[in-house]
PDB file of N, CA and C in Angstrom:
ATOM      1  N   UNK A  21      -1.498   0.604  24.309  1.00  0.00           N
ATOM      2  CA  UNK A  21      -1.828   0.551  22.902  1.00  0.00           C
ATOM      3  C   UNK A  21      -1.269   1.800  22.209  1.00  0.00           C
ATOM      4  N   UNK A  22      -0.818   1.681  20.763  1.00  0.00           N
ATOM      5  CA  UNK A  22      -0.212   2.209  19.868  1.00  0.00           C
ATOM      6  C   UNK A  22      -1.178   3.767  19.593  1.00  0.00           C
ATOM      7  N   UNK A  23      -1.174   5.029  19.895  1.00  0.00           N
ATOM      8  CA  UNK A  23      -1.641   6.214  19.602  1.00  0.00           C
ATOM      9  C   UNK A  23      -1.874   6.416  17.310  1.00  0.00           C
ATOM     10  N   UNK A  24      -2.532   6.157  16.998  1.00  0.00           N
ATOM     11  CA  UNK A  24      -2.324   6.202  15.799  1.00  0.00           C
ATOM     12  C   UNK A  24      -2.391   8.135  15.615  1.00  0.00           C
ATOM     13  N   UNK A  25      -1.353   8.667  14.464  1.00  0.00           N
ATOM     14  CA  UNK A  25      -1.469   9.969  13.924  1.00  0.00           C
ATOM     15  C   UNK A  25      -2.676  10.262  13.654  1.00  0.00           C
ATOM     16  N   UNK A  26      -3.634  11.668  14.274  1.00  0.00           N
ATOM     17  CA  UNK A  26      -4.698  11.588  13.689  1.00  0.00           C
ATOM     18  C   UNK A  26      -4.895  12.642  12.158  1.00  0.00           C
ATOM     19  N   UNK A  27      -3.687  12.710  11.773  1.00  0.00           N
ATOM     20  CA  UNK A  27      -3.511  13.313  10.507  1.00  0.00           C
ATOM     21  C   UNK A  27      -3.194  12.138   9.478  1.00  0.00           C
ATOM     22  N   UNK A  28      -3.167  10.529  10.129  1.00  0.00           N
ATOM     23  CA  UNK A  28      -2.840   9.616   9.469  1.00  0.00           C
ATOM     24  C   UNK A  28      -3.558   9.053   7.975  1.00  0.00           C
ATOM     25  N   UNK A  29      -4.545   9.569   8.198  1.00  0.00           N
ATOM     26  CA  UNK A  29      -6.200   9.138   7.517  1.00  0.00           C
ATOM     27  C   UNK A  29      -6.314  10.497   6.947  1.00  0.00           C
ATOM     28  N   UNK A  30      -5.970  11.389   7.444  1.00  0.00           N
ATOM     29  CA  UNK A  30      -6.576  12.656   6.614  1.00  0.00           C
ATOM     30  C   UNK A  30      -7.009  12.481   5.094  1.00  0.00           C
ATOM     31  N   UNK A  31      -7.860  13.232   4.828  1.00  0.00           N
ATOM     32  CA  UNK A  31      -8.865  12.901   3.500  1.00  0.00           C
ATOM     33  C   UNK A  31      -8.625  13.919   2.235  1.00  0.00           C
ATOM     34  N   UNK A  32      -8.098  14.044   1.553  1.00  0.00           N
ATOM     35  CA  UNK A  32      -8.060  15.786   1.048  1.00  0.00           C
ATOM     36  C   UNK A  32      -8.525  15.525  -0.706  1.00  0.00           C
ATOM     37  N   UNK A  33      -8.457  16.504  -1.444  1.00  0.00           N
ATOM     38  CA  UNK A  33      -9.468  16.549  -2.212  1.00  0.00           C
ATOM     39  C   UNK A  33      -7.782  17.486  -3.521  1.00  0.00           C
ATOM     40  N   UNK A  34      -7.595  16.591  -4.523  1.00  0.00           N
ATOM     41  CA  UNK A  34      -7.083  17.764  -5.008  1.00  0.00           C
ATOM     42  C   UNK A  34      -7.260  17.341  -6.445  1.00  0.00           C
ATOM     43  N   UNK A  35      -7.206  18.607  -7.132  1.00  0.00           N
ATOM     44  CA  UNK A  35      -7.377  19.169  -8.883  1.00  0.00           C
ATOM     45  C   UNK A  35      -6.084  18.902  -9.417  1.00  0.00           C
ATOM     46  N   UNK A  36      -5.241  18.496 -10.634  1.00  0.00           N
ATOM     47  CA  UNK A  36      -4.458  18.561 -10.783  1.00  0.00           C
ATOM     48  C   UNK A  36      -4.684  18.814 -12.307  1.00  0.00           C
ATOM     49  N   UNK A  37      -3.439  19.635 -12.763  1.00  0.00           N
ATOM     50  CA  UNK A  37      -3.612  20.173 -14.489  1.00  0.00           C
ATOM     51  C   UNK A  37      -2.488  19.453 -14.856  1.00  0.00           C
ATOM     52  N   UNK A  38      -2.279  18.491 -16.142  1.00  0.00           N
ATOM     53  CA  UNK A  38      -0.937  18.076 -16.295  1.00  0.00           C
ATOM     54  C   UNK A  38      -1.139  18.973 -17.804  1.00  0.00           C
ATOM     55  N   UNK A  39      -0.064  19.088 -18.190  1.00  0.00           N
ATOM     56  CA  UNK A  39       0.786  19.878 -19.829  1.00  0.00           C
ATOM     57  C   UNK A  39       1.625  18.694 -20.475  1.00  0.00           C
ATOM     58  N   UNK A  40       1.292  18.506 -21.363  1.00  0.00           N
ATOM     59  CA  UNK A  40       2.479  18.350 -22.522  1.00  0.00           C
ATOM     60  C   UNK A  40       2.145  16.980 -23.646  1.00  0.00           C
ATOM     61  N   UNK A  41       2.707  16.679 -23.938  1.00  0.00           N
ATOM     62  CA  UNK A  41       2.151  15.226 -24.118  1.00  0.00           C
ATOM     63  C   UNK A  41       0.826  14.406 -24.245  1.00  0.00           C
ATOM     64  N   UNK A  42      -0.475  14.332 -23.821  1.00  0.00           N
ATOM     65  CA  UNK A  42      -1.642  13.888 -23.300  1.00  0.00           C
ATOM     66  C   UNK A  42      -2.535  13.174 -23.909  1.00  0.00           C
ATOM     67  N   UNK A  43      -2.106  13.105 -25.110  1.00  0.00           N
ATOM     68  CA  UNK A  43      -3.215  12.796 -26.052  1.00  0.00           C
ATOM     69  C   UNK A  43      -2.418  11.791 -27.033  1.00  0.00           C
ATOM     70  N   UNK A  44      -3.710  11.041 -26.948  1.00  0.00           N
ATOM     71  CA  UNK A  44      -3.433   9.491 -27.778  1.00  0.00           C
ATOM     72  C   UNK A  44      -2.406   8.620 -27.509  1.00  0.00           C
ATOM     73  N   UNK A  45      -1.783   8.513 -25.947  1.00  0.00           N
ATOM     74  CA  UNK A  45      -0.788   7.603 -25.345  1.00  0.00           C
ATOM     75  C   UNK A  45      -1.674   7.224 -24.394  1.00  0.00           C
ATOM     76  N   UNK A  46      -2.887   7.305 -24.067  1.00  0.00           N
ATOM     77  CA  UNK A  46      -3.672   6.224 -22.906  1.00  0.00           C
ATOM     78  C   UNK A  46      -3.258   6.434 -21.493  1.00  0.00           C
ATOM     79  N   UNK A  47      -2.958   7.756 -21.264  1.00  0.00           N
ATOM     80  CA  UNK A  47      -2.681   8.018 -20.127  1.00  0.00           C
ATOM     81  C   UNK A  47      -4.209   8.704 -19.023  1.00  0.00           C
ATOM     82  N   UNK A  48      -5.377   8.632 -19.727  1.00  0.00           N
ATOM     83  CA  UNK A  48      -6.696   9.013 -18.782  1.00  0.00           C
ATOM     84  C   UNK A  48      -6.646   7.008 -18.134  1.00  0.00           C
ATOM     85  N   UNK A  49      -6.717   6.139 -19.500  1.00  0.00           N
ATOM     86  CA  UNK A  49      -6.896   4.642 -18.626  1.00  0.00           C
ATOM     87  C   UNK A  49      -5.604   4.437 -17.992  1.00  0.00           C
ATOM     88  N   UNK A  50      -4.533   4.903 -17.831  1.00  0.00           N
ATOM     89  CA  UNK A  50      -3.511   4.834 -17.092  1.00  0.00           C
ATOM     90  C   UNK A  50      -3.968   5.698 -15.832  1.00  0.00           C
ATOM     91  N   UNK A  51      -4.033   6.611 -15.759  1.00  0.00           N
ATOM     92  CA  UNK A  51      -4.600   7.542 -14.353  1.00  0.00           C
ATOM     93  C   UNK A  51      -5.758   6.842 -13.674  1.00  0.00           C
ATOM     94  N   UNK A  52      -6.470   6.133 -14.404  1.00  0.00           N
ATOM     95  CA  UNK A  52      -7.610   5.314 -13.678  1.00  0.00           C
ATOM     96  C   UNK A  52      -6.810   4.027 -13.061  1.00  0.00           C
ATOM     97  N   UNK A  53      -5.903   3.199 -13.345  1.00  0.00           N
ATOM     98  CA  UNK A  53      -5.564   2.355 -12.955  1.00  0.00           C
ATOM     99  C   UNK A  53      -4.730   2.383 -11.836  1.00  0.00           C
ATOM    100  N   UNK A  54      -4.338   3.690 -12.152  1.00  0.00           N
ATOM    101  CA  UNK A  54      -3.195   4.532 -10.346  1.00  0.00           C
ATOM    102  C   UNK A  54      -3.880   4.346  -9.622  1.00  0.00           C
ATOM    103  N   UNK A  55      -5.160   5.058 -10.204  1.00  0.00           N
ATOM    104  CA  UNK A  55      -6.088   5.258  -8.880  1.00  0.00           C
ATOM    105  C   UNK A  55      -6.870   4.598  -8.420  1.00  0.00           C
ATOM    106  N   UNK A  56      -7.191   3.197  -9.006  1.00  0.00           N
ATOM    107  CA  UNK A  56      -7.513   2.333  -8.685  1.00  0.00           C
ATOM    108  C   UNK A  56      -6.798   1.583  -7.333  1.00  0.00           C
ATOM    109  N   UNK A  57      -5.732   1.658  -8.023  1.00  0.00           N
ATOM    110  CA  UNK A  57      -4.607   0.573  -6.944  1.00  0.00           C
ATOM    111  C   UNK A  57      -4.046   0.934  -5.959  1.00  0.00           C
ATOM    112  N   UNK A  58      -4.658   2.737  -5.900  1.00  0.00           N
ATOM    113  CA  UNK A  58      -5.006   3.488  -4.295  1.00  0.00           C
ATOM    114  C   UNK A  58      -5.957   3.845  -3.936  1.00  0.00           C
ATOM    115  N   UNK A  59      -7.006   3.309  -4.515  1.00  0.00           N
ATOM    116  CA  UNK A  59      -8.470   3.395  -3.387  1.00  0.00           C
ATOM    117  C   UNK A  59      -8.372   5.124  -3.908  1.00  0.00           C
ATOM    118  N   UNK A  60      -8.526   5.347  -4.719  1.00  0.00           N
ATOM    119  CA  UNK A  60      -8.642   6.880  -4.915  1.00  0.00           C
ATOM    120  C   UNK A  60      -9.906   7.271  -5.830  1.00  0.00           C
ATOM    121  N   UNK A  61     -10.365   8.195  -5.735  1.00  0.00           N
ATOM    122  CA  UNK A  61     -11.548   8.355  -6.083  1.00  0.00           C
ATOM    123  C   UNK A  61     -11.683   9.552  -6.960  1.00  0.00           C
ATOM    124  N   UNK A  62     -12.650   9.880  -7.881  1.00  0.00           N
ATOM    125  CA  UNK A  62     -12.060  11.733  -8.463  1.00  0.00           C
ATOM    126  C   UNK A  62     -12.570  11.047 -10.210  1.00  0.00           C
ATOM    127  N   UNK A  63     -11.666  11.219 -11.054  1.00  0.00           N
ATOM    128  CA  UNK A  63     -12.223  11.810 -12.738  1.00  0.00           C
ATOM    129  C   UNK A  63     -10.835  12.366 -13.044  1.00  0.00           C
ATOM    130  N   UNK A  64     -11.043  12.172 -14.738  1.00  0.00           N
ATOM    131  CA  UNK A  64     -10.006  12.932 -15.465  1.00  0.00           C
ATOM    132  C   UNK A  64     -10.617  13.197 -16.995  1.00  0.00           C
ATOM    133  N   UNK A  65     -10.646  14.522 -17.838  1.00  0.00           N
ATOM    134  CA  UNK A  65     -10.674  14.678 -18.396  1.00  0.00           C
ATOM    135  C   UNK A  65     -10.058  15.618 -19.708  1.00  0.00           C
ATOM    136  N   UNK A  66      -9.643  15.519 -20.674  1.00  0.00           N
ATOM    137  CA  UNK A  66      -9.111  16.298 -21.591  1.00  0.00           C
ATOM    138  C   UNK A  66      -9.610  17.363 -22.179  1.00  0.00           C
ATOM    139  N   UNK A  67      -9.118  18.487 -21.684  1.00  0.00           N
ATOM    140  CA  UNK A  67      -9.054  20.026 -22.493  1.00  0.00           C
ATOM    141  C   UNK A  67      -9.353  20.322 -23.243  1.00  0.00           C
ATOM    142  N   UNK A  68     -10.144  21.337 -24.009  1.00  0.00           N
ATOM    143  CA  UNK A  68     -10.214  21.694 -24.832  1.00  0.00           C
ATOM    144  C   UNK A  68      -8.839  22.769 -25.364  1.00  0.00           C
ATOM    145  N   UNK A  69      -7.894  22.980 -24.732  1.00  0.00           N
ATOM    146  CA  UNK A  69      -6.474  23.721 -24.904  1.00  0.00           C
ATOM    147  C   UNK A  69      -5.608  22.489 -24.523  1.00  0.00           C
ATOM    148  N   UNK A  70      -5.975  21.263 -24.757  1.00  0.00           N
ATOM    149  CA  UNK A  70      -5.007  19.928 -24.616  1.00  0.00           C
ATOM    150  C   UNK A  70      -4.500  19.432 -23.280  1.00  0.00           C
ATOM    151  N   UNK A  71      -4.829  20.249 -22.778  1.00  0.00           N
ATOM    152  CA  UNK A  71      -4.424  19.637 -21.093  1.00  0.00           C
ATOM    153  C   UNK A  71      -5.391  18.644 -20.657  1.00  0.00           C
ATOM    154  N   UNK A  72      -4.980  17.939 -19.670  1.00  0.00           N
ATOM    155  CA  UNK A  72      -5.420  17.449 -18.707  1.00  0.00           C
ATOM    156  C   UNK A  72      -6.061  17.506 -17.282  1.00  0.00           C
ATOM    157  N   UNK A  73      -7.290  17.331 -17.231  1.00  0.00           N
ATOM    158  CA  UNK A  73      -7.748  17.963 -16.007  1.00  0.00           C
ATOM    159  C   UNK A  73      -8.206  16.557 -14.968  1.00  0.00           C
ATOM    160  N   UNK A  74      -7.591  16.474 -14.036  1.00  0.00           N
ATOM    161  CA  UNK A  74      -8.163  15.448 -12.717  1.00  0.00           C
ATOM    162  C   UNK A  74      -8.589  16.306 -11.665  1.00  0.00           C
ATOM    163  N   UNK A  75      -9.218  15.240 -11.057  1.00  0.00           N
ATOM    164  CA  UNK A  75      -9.571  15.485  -9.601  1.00  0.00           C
ATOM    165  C   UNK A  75      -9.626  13.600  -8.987  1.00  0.00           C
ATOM    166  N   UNK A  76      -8.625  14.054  -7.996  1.00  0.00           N
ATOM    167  CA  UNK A  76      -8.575  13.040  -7.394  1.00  0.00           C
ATOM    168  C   UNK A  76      -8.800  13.557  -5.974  1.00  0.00           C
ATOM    169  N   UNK A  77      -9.683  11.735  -5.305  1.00  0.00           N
ATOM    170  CA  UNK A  77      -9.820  12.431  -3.621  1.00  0.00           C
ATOM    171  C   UNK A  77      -9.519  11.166  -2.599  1.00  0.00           C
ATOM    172  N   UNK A  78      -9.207  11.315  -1.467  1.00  0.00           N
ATOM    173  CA  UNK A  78      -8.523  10.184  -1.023  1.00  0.00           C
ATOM    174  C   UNK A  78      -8.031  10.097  -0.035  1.00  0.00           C
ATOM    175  N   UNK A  79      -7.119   9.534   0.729  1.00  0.00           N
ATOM    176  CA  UNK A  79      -6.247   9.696   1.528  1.00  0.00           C
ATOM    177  C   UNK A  79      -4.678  10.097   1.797  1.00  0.00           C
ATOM    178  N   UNK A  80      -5.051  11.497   2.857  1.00  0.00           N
ATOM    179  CA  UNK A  80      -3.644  12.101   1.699  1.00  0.00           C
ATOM    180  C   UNK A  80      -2.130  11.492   1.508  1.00  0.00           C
ATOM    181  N   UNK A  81      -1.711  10.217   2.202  1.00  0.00           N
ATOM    182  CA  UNK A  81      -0.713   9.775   1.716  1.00  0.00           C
ATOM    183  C   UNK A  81      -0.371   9.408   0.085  1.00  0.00           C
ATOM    184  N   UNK A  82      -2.045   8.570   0.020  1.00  0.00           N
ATOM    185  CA  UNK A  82      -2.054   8.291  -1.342  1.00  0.00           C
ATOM    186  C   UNK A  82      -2.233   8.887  -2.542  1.00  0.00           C
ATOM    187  N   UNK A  83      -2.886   9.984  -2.030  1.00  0.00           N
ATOM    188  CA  UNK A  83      -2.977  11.198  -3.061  1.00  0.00           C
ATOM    189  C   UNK A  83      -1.870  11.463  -3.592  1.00  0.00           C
ATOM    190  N   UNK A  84      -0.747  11.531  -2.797  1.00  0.00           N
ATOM    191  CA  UNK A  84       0.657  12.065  -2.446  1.00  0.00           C
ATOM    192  C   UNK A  84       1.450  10.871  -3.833  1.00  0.00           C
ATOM    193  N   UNK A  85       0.859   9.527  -3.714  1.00  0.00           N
ATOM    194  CA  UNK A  85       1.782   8.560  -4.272  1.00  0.00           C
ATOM    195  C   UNK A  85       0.728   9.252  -5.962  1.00  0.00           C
ATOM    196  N   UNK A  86      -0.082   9.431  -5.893  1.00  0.00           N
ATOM    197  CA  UNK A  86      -0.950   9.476  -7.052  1.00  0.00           C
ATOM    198  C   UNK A  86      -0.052  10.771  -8.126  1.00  0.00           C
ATOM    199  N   UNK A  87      -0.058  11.860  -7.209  1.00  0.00           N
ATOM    200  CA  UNK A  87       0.648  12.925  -7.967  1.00  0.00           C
ATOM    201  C   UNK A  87       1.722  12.715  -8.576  1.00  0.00           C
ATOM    202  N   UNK A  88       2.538  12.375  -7.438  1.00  0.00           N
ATOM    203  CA  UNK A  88       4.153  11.641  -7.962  1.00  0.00           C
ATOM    204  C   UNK A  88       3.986  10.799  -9.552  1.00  0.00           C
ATOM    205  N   UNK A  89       2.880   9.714  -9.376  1.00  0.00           N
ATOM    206  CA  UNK A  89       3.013   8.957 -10.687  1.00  0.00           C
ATOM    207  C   UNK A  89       2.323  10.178 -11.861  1.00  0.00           C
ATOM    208  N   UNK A  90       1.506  10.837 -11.432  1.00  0.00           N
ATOM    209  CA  UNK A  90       1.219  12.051 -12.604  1.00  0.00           C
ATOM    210  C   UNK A  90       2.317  12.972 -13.328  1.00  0.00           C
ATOM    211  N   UNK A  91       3.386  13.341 -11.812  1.00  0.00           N
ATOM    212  CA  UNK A  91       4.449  13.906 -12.822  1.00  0.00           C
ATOM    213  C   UNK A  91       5.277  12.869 -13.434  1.00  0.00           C
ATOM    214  N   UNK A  92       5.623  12.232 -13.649  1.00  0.00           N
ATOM    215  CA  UNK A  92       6.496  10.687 -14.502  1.00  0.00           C
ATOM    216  C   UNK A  92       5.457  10.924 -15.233  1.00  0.00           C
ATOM    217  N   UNK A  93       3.871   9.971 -15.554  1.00  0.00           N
ATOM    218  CA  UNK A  93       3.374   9.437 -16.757  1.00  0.00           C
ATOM    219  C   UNK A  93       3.822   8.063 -17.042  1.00  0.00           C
ATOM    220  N   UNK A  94       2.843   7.420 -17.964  1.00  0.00           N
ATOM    221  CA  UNK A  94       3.548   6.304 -18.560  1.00  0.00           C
ATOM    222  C   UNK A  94       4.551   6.605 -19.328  1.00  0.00           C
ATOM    223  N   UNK A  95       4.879   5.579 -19.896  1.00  0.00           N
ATOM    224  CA  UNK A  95       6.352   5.577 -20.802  1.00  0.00           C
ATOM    225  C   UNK A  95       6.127   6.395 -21.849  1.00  0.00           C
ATOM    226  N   UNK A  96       5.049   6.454 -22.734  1.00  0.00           N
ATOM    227  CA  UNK A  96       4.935   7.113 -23.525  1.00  0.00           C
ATOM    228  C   UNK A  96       4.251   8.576 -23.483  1.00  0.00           C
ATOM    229  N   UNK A  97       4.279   9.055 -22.470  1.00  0.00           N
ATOM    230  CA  UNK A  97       3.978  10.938 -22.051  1.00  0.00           C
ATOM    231  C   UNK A  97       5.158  11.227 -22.052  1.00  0.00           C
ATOM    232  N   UNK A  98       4.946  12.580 -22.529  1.00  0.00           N
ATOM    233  CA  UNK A  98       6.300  13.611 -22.459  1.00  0.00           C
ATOM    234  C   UNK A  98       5.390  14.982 -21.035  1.00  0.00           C
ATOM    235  N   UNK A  99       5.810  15.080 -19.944  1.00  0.00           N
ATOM    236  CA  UNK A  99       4.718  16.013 -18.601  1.00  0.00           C
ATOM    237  C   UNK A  99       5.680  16.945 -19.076  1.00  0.00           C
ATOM    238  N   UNK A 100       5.378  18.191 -19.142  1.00  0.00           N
ATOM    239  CA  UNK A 100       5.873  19.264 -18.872  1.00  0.00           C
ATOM    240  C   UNK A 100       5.445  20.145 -17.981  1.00  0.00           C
ATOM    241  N   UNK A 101       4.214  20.322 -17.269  1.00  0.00           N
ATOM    242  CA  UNK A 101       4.419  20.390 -16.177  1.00  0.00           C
ATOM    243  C   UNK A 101       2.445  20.156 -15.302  1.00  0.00           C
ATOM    244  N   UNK A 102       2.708  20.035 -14.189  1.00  0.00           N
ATOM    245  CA  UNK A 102       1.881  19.495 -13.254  1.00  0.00           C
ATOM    246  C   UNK A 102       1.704  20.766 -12.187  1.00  0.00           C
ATOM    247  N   UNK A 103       0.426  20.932 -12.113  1.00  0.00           N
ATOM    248  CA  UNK A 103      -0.547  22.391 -11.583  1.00  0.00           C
ATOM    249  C   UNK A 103      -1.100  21.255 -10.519  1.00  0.00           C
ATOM    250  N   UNK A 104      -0.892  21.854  -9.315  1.00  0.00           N
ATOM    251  CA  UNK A 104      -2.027  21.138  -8.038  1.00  0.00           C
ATOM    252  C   UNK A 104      -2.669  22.234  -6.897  1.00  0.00           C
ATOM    253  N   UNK A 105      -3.729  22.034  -7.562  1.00  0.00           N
ATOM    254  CA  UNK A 105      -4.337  23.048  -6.292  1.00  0.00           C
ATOM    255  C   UNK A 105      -5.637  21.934  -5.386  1.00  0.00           C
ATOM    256  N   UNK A 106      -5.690  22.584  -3.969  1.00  0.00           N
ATOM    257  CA  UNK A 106      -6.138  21.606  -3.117  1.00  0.00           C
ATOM    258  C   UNK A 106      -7.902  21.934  -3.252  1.00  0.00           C
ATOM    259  N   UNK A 107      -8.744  21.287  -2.922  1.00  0.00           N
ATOM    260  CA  UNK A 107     -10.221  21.907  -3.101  1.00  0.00           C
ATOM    261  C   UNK A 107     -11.246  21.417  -1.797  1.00  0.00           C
ATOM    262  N   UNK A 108     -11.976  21.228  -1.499  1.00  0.00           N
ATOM    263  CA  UNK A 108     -12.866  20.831  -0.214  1.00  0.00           C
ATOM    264  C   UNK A 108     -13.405  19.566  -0.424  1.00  0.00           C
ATOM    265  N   UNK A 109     -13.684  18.645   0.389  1.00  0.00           N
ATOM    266  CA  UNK A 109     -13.697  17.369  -0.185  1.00  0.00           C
ATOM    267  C   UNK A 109     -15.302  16.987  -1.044  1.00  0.00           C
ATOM    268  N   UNK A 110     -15.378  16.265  -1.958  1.00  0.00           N
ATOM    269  CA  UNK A 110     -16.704  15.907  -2.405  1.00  0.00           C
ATOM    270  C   UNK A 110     -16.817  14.800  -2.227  1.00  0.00           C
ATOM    271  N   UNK A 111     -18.310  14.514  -1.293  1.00  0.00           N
ATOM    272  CA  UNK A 111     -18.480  13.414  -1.443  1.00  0.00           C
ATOM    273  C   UNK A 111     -19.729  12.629  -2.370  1.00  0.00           C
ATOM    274  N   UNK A 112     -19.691  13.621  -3.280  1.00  0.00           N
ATOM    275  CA  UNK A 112     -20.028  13.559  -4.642  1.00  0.00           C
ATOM    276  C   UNK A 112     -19.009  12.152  -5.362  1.00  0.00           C
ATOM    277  N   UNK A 113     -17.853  12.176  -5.198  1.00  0.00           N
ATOM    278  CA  UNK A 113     -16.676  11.879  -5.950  1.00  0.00           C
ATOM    279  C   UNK A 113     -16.679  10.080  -6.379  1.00  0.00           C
ATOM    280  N   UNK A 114     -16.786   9.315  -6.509  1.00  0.00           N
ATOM    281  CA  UNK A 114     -16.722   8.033  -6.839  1.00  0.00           C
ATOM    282  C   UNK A 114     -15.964   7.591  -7.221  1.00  0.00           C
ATOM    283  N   UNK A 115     -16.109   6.113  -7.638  1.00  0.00           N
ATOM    284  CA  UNK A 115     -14.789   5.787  -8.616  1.00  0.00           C
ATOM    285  C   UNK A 115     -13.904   6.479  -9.709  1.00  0.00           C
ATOM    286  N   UNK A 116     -12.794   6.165  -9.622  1.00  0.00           N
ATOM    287  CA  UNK A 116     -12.472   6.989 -10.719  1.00  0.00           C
ATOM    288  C   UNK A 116     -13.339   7.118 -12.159  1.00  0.00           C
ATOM    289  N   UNK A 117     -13.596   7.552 -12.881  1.00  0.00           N
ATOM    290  CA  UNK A 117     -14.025   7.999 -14.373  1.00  0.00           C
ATOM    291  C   UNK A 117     -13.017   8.389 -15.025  1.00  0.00           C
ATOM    292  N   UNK A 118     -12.978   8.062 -16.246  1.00  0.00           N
ATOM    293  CA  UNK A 118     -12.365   8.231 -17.089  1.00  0.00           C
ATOM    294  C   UNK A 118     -13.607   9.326 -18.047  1.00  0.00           C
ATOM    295  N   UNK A 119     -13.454  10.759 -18.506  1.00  0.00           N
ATOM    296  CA  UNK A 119     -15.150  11.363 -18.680  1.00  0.00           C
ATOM    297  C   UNK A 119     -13.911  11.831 -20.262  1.00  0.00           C
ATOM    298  N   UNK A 120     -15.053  11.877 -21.442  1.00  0.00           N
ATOM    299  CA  UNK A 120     -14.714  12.065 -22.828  1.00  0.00           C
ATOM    300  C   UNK A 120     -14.862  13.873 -23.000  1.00  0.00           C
TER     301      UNK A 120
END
């Protein structure tokens, strides 16, 4: 039988800051729907200095696909740039939220 990676599943926990663009193109219900369609778990909310603040938690391949679509954006974001720092996992964390 097949040895699966046991870093395959790894779980990791990360914060991400996006810049530029963020506001009033529907990109918090866009970040919920990423993360939906990777089993990802975490929140996003908007700045009071206009940024964007997530926390997503998950599995780290998918985390991995999650970030990637954070730096792109939908069609209508302009990212200028994307902050990721890693954090300890919560299992606090739930479905995504979209928080006002």
């Amino acid at each position: 039988m097949e040895r699966l990676s046991p870093t395959l599943y790894t779980q990791e926990h990360r914060q991400i800051i996006i810049r530029g663009q963020v506001q009033g193109i529907g990109i918090r219900l866009w970040l919920r729907n990423v993360a939906n369609s990777l089993a990802l778990y975490g929140s996003c909310r908007l700045q009071p200095d206009g940024t964007l603040l997530v926390h997503v938690q998950g599995e780290r391949n998918l985390v991995k696909q999650f970030i990637i679509a954070c730096k792109r954006g939908p069609s209508d974001a302009r990212i200028d740039s994307v902050e990721i720092s890693t954090l300890p996992l919560d299992p606090r964390l739930g479905a995504f939220l979209v928080e006002r």
